N, CA, C, O and CB atoms as a CASP TS submission, in Angstrom:
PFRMAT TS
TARGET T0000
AUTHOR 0000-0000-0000
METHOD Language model
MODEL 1
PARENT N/A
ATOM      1  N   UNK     1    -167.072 -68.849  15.702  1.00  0.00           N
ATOM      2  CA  UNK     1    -166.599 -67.794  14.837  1.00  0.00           C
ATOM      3  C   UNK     1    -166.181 -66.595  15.682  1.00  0.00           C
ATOM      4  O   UNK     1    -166.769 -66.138  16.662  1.00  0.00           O
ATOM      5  CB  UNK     1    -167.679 -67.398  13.814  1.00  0.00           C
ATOM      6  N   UNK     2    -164.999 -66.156  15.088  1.00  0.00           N
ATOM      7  CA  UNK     2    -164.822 -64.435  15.913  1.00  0.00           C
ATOM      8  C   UNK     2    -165.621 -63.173  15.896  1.00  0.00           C
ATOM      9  O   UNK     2    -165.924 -62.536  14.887  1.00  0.00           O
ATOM     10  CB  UNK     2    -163.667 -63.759  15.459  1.00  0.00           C
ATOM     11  N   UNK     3    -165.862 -62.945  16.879  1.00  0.00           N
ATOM     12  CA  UNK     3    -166.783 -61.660  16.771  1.00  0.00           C
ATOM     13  C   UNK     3    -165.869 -60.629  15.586  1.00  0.00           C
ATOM     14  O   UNK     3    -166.391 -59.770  14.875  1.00  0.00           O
ATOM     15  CB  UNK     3    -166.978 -60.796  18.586  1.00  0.00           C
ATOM     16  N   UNK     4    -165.266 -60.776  15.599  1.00  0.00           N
ATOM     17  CA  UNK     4    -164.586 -59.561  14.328  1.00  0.00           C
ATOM     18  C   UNK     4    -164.616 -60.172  13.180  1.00  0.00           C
ATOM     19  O   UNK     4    -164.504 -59.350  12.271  1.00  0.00           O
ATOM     20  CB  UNK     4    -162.917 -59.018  14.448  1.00  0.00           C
ATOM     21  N   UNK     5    -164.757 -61.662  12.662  1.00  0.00           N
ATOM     22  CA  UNK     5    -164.851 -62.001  11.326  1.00  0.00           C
ATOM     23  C   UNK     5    -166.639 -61.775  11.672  1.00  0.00           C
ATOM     24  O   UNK     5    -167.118 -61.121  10.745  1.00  0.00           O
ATOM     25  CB  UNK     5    -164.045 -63.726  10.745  1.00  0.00           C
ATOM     26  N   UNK     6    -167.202 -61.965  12.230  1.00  0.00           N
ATOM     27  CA  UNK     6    -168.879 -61.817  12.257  1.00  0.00           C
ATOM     28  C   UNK     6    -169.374 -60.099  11.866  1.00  0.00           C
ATOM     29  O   UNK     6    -170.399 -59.805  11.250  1.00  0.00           O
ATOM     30  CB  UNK     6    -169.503 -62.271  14.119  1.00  0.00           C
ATOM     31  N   UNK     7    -168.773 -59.524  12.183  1.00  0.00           N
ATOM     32  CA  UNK     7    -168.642 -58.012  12.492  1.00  0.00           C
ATOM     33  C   UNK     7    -168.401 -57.264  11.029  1.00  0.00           C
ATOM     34  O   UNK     7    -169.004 -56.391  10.406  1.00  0.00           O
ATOM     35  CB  UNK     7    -167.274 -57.713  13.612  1.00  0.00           C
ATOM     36  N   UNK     8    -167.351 -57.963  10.830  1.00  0.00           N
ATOM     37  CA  UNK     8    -166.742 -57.350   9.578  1.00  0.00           C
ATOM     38  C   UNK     8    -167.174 -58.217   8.286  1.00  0.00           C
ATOM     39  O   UNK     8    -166.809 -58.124   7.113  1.00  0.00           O
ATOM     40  CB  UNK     8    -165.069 -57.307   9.718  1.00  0.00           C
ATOM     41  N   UNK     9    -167.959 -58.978   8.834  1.00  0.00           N
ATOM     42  CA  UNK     9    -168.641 -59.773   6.933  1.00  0.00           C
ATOM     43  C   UNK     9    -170.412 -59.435   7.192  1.00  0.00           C
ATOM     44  O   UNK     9    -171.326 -59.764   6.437  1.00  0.00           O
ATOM     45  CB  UNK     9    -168.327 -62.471   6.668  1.00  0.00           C
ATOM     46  N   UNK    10    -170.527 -58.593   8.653  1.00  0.00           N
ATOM     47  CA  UNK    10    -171.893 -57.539   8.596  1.00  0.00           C
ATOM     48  C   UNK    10    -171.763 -56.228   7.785  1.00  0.00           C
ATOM     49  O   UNK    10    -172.603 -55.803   6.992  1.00  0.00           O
ATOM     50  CB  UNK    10    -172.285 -57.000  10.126  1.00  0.00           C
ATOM     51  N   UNK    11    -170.647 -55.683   8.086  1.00  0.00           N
ATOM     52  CA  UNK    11    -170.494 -54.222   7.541  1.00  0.00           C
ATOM     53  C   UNK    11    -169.938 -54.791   5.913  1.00  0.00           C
ATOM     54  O   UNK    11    -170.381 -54.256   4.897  1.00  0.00           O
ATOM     55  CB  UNK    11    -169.139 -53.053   8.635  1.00  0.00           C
ATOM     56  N   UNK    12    -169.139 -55.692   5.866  1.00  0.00           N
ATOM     57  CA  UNK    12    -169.231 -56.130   3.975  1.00  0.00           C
ATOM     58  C   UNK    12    -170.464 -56.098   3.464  1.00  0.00           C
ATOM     59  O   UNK    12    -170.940 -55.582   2.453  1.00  0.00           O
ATOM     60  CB  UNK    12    -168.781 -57.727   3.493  1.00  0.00           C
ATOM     61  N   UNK    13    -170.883 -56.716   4.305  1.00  0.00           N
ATOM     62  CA  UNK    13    -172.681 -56.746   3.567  1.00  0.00           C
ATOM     63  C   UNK    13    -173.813 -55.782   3.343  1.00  0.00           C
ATOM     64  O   UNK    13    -174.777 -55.657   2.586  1.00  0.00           O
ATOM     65  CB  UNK    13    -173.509 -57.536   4.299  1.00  0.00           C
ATOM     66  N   UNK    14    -173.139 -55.042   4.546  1.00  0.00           N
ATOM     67  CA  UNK    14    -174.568 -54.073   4.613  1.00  0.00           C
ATOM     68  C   UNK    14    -174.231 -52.713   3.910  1.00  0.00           C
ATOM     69  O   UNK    14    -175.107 -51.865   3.741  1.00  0.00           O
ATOM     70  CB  UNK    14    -175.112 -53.686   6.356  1.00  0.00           C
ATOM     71  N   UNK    15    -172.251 -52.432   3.293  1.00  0.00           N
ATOM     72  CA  UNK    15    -171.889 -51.743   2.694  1.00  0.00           C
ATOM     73  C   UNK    15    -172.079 -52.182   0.731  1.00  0.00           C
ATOM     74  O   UNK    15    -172.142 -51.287  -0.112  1.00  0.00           O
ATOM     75  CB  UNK    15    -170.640 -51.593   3.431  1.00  0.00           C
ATOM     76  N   UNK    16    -172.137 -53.640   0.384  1.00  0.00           N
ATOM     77  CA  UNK    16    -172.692 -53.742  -0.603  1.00  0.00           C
ATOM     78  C   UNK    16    -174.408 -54.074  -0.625  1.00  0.00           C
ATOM     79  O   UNK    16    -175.177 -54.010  -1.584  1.00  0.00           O
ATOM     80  CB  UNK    16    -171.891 -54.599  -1.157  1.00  0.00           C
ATOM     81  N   UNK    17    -174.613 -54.353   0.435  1.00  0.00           N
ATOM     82  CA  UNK    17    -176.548 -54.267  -0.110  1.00  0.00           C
ATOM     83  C   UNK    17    -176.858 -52.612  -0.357  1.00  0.00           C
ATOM     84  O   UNK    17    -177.518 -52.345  -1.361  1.00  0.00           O
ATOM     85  CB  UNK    17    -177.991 -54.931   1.564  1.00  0.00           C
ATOM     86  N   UNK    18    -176.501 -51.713   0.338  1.00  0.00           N
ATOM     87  CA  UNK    18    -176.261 -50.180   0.295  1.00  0.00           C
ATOM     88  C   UNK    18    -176.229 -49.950  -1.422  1.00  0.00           C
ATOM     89  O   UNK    18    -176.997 -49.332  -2.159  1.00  0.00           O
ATOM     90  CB  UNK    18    -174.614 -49.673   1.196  1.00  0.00           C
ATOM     91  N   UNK    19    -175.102 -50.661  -1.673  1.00  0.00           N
ATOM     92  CA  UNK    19    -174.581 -50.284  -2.968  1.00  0.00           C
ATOM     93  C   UNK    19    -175.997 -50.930  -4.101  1.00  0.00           C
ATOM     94  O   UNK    19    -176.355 -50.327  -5.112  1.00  0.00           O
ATOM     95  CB  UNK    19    -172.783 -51.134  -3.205  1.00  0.00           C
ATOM     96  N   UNK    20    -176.455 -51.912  -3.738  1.00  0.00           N
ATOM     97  CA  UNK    20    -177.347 -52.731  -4.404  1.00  0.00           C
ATOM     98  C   UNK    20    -178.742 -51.801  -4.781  1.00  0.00           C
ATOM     99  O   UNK    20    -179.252 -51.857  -5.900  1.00  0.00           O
ATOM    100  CB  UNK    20    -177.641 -54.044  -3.430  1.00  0.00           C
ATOM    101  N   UNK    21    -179.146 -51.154  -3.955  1.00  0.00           N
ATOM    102  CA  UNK    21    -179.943 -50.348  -3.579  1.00  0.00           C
ATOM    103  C   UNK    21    -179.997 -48.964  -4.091  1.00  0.00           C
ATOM    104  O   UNK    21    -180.917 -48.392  -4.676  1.00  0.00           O
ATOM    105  CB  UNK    21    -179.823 -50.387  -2.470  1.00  0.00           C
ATOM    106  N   UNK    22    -178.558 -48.447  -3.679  1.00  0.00           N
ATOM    107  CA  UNK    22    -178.348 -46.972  -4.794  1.00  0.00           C
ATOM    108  C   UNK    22    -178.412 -47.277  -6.059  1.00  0.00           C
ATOM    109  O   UNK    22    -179.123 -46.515  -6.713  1.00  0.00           O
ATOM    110  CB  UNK    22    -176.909 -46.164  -4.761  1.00  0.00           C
ATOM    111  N   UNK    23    -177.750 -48.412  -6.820  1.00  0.00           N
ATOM    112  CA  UNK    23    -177.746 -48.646  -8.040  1.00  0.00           C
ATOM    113  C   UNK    23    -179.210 -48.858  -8.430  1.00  0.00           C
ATOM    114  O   UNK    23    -179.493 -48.557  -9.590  1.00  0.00           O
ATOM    115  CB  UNK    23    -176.855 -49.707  -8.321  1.00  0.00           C
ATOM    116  N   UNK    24    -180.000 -49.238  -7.794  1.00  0.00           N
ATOM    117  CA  UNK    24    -181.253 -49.104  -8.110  1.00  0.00           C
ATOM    118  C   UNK    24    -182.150 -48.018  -8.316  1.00  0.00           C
ATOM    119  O   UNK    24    -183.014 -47.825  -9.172  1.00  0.00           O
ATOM    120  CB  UNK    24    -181.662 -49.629  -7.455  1.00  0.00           C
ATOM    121  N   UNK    25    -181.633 -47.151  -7.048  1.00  0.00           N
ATOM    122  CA  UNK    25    -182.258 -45.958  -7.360  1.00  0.00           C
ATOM    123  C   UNK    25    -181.497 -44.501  -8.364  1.00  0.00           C
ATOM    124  O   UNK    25    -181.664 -43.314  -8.647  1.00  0.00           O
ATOM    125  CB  UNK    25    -182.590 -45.565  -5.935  1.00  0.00           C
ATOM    126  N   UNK    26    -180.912 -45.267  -8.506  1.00  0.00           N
ATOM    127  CA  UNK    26    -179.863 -44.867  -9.635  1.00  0.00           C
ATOM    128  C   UNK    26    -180.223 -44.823 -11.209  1.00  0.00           C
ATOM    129  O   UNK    26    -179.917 -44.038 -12.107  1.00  0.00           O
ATOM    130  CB  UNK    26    -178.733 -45.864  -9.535  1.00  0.00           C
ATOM    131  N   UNK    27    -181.141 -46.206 -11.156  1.00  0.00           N
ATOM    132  CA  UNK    27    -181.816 -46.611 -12.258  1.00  0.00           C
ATOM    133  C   UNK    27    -183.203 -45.766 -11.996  1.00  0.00           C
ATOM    134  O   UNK    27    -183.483 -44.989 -12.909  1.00  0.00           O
ATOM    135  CB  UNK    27    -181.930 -48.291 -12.367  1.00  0.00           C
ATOM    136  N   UNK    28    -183.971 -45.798 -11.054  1.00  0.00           N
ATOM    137  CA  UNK    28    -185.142 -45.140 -11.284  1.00  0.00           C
ATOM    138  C   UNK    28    -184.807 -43.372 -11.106  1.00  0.00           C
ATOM    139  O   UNK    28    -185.739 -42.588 -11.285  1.00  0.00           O
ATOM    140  CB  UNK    28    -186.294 -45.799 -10.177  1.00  0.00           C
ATOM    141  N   UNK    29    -183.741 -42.977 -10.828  1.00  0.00           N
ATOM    142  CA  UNK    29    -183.793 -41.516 -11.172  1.00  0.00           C
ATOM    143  C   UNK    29    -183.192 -41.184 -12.297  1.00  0.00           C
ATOM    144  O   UNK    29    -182.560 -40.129 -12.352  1.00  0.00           O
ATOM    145  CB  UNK    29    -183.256 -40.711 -10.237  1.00  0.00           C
ATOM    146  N   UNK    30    -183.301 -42.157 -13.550  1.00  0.00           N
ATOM    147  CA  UNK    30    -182.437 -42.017 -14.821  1.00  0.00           C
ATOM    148  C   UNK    30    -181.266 -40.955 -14.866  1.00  0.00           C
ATOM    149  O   UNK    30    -181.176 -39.824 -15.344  1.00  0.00           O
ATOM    150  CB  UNK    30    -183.363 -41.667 -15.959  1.00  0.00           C
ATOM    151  N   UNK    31    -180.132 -42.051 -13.946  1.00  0.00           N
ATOM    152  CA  UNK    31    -178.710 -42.021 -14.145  1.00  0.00           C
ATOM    153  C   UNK    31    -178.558 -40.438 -13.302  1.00  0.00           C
ATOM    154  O   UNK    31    -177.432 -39.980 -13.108  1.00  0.00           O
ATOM    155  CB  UNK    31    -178.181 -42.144 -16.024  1.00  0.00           C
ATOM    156  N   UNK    32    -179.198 -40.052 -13.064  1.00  0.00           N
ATOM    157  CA  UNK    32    -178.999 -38.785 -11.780  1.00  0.00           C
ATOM    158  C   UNK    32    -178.404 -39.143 -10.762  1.00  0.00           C
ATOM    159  O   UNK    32    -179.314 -39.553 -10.042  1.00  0.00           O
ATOM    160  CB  UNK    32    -180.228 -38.199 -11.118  1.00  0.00           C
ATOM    161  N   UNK    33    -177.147 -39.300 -10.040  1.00  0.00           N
ATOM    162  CA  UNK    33    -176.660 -39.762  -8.958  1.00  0.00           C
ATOM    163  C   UNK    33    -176.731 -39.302  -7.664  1.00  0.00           C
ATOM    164  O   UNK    33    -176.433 -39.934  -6.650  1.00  0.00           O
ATOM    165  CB  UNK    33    -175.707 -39.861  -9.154  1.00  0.00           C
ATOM    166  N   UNK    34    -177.183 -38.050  -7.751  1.00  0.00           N
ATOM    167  CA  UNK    34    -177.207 -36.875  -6.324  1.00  0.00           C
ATOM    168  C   UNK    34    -178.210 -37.360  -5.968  1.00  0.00           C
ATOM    169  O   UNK    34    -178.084 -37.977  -4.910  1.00  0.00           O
ATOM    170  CB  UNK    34    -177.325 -35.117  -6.399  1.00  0.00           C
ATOM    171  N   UNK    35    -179.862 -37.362  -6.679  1.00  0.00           N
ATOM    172  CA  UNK    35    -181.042 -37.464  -7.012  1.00  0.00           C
ATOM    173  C   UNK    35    -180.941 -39.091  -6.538  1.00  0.00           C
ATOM    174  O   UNK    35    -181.846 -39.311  -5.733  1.00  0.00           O
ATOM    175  CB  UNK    35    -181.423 -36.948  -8.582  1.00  0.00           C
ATOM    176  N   UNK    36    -180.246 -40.108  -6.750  1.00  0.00           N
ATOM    177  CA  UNK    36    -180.290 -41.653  -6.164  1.00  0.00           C
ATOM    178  C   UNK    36    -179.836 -41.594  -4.934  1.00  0.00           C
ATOM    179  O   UNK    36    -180.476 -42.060  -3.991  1.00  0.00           O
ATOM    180  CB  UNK    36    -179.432 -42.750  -6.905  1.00  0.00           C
ATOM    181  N   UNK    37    -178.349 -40.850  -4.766  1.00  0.00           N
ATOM    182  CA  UNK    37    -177.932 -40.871  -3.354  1.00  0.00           C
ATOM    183  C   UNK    37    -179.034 -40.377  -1.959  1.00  0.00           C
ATOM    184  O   UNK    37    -179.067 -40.919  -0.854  1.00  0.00           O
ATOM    185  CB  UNK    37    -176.677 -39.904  -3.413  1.00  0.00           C
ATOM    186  N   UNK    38    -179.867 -39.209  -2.428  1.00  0.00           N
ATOM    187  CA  UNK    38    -180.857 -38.887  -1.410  1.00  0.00           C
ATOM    188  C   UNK    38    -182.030 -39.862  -1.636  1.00  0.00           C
ATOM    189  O   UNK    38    -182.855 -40.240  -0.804  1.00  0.00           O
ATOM    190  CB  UNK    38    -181.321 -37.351  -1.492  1.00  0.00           C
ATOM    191  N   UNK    39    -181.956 -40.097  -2.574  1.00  0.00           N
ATOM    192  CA  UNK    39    -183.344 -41.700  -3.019  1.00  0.00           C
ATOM    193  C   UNK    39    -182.722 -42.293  -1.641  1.00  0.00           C
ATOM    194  O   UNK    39    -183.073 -41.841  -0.551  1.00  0.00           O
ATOM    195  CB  UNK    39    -183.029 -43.242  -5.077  1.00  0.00           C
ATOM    196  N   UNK    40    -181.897 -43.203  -1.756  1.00  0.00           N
ATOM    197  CA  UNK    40    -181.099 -44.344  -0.947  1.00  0.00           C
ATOM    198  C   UNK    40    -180.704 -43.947   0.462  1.00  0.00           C
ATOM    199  O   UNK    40    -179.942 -44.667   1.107  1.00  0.00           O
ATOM    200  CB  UNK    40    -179.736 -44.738  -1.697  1.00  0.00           C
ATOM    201  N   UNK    41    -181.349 -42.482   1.107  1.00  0.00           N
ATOM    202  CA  UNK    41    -180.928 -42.556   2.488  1.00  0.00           C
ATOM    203  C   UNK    41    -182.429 -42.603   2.406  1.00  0.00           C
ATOM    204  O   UNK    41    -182.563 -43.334   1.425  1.00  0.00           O
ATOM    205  CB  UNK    41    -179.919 -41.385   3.394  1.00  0.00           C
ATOM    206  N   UNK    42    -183.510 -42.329   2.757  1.00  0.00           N
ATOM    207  CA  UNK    42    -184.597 -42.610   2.683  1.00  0.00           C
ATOM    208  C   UNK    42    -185.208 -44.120   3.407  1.00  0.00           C
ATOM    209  O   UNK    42    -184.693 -45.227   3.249  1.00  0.00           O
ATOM    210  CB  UNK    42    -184.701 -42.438   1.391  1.00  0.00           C
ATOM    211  N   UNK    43    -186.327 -43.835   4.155  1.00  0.00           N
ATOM    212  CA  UNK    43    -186.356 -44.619   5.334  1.00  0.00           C
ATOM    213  C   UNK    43    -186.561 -46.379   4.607  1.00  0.00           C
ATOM    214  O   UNK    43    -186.001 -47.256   5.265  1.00  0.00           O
ATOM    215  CB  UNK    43    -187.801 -43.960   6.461  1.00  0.00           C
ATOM    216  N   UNK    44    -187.199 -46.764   3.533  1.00  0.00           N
ATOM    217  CA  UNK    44    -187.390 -47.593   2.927  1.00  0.00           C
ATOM    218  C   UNK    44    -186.341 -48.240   2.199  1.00  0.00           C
ATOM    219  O   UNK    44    -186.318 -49.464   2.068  1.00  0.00           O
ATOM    220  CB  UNK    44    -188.189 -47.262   2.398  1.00  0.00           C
ATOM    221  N   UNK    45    -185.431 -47.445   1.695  1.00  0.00           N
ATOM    222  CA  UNK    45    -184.519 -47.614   1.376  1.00  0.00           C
ATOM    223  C   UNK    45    -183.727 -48.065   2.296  1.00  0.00           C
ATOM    224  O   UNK    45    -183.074 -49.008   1.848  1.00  0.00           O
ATOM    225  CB  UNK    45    -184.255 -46.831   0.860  1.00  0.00           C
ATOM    226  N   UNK    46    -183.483 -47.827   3.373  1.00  0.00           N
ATOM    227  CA  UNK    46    -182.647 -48.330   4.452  1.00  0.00           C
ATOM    228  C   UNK    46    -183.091 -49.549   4.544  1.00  0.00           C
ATOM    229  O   UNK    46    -182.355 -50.512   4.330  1.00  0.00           O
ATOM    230  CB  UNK    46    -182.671 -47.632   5.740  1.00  0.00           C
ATOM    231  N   UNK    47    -184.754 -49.702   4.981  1.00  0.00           N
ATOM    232  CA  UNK    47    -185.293 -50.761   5.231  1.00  0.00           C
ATOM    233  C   UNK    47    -184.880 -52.384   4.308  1.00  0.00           C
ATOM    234  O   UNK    47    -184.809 -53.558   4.671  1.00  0.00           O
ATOM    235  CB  UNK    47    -186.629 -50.256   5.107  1.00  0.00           C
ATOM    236  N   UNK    48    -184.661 -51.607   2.866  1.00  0.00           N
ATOM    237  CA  UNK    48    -184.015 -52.612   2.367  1.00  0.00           C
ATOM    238  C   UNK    48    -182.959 -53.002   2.277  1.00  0.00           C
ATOM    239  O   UNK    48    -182.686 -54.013   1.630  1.00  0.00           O
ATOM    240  CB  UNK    48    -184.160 -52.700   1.660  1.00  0.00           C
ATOM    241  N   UNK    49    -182.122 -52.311   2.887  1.00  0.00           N
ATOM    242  CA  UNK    49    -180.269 -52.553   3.063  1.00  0.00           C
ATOM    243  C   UNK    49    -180.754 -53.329   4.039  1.00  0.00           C
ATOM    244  O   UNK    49    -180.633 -54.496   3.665  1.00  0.00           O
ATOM    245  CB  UNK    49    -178.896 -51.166   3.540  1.00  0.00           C
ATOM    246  N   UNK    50    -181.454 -53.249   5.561  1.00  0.00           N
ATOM    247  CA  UNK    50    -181.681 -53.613   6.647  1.00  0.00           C
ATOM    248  C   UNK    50    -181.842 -55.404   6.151  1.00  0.00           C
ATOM    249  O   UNK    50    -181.297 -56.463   6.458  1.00  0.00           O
ATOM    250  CB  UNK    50    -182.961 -52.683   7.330  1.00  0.00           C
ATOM    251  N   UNK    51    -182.760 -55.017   5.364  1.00  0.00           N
ATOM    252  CA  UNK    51    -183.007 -56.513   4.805  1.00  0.00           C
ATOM    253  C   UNK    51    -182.314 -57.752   3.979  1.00  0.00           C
ATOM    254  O   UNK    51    -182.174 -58.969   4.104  1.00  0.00           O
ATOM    255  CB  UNK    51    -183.840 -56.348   4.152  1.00  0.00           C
ATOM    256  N   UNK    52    -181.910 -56.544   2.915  1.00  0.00           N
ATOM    257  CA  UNK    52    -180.524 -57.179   2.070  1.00  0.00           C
ATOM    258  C   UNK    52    -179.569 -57.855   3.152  1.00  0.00           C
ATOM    259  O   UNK    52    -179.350 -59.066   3.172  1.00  0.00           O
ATOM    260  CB  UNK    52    -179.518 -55.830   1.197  1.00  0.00           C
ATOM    261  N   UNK    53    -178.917 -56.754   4.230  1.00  0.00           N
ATOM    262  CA  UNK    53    -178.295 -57.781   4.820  1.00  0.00           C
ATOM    263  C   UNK    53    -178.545 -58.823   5.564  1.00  0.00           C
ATOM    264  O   UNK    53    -177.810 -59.810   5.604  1.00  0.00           O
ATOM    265  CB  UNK    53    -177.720 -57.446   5.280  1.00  0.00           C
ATOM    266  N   UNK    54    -179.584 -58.691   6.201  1.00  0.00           N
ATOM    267  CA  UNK    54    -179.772 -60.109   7.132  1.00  0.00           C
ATOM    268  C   UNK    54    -180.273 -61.261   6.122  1.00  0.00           C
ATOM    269  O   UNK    54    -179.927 -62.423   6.332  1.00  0.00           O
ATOM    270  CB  UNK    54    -181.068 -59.909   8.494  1.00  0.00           C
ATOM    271  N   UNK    55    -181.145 -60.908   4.951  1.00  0.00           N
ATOM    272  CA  UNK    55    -180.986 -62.153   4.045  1.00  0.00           C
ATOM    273  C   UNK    55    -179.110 -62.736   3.563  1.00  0.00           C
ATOM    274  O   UNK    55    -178.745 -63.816   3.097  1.00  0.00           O
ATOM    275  CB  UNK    55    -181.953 -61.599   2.484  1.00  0.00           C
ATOM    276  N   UNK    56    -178.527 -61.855   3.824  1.00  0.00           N
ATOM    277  CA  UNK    56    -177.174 -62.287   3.253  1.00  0.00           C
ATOM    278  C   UNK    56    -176.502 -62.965   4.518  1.00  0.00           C
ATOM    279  O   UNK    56    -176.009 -64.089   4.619  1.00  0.00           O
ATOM    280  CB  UNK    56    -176.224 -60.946   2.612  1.00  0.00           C
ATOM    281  N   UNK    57    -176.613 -62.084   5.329  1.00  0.00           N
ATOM    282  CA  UNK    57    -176.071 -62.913   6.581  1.00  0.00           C
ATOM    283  C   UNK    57    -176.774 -64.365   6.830  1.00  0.00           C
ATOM    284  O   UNK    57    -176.006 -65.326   6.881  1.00  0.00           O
ATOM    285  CB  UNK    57    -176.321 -62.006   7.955  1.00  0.00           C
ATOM    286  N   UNK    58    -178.046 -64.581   6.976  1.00  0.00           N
ATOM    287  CA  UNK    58    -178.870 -65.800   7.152  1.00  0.00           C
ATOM    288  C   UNK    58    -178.410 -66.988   6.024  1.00  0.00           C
ATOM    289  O   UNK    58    -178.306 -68.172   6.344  1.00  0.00           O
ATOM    290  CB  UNK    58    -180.508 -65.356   6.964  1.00  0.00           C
ATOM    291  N   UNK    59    -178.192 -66.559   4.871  1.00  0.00           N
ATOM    292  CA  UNK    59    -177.466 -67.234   3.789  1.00  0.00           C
ATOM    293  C   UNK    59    -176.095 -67.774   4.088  1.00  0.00           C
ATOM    294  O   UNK    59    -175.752 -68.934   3.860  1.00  0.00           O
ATOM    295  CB  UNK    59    -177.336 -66.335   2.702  1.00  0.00           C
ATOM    296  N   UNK    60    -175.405 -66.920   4.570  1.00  0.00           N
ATOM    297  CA  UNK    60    -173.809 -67.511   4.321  1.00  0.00           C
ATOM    298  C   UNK    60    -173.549 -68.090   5.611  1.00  0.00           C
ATOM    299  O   UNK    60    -172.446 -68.597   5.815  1.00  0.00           O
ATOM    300  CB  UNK    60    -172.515 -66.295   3.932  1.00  0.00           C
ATOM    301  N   UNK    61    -174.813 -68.070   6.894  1.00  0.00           N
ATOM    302  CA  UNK    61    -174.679 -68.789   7.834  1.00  0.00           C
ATOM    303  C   UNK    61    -175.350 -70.245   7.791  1.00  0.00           C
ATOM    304  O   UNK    61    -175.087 -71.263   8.431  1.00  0.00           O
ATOM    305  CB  UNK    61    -175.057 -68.044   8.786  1.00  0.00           C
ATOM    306  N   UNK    62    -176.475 -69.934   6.639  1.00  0.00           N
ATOM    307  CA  UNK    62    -176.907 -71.585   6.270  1.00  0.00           C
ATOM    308  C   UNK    62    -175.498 -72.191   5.632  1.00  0.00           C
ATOM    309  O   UNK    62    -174.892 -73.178   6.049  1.00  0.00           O
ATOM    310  CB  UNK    62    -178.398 -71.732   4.896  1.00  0.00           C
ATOM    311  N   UNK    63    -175.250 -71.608   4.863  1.00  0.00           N
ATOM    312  CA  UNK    63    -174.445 -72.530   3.723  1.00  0.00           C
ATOM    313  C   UNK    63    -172.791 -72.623   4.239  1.00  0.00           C
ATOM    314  O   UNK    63    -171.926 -73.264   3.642  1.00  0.00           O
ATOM    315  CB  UNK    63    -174.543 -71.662   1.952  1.00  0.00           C
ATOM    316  N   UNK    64    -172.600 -71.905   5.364  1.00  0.00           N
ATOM    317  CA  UNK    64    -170.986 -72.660   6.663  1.00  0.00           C
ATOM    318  C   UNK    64    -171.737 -73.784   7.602  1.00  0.00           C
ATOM    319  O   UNK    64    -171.023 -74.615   8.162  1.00  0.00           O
ATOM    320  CB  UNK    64    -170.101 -71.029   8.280  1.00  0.00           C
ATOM    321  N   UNK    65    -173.220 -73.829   7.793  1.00  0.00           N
ATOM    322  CA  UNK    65    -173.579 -75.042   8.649  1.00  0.00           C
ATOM    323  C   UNK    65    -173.287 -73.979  10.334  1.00  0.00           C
ATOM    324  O   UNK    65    -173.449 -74.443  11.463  1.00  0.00           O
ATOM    325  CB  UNK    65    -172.220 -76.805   8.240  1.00  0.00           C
ATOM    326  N   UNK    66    -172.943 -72.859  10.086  1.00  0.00           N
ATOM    327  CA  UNK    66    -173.504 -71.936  11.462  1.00  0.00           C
ATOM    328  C   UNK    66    -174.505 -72.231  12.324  1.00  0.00           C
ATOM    329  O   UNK    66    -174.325 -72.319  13.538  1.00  0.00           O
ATOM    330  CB  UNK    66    -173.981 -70.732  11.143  1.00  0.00           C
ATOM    331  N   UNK    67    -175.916 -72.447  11.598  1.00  0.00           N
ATOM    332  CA  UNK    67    -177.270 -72.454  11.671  1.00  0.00           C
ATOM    333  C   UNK    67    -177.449 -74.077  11.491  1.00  0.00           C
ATOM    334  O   UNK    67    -177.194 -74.624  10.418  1.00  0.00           O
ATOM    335  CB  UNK    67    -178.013 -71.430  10.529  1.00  0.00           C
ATOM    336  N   UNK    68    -177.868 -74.725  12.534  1.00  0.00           N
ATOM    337  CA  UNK    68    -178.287 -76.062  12.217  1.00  0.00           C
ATOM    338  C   UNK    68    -179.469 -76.470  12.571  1.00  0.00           C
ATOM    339  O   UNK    68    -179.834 -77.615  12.302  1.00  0.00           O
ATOM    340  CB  UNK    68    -177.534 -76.907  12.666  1.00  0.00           C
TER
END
């Protein structure tokens, strides 16, 4: 695989797990968005983008047969 398709389907991912995450805290600051956006930089919060993506990456590298 190219380091730039590898690169750029990291930052796809780690720009929608981001999104996955604000929307969450989006939900627990009832619909306050300023109030989610500072939720979602927050060190735990990262921790779970951190995570979101490498579960996504580990996924779409099982399921191309990347990972054997």
């Amino acid at each position: 695989m190219p380091l730039s398709y590898i690169l750029g389907n990291l930052i796809g991912r780690a720009i929608v797990s981001f999104v996955l995450v604000w929307i969450v805290c989006l939900l627990a600051s009832r619909l306050n968005w300023r109030q989610a956006l500072s939720r979602s930089g927050r060190w735990y919060s990262l921790l779970a983008v951190a995570g979101l993506t490498v579960l996504g990456m580990g996924s779409a590298m099982l399921h191309t047969g990347a990972v054997q």
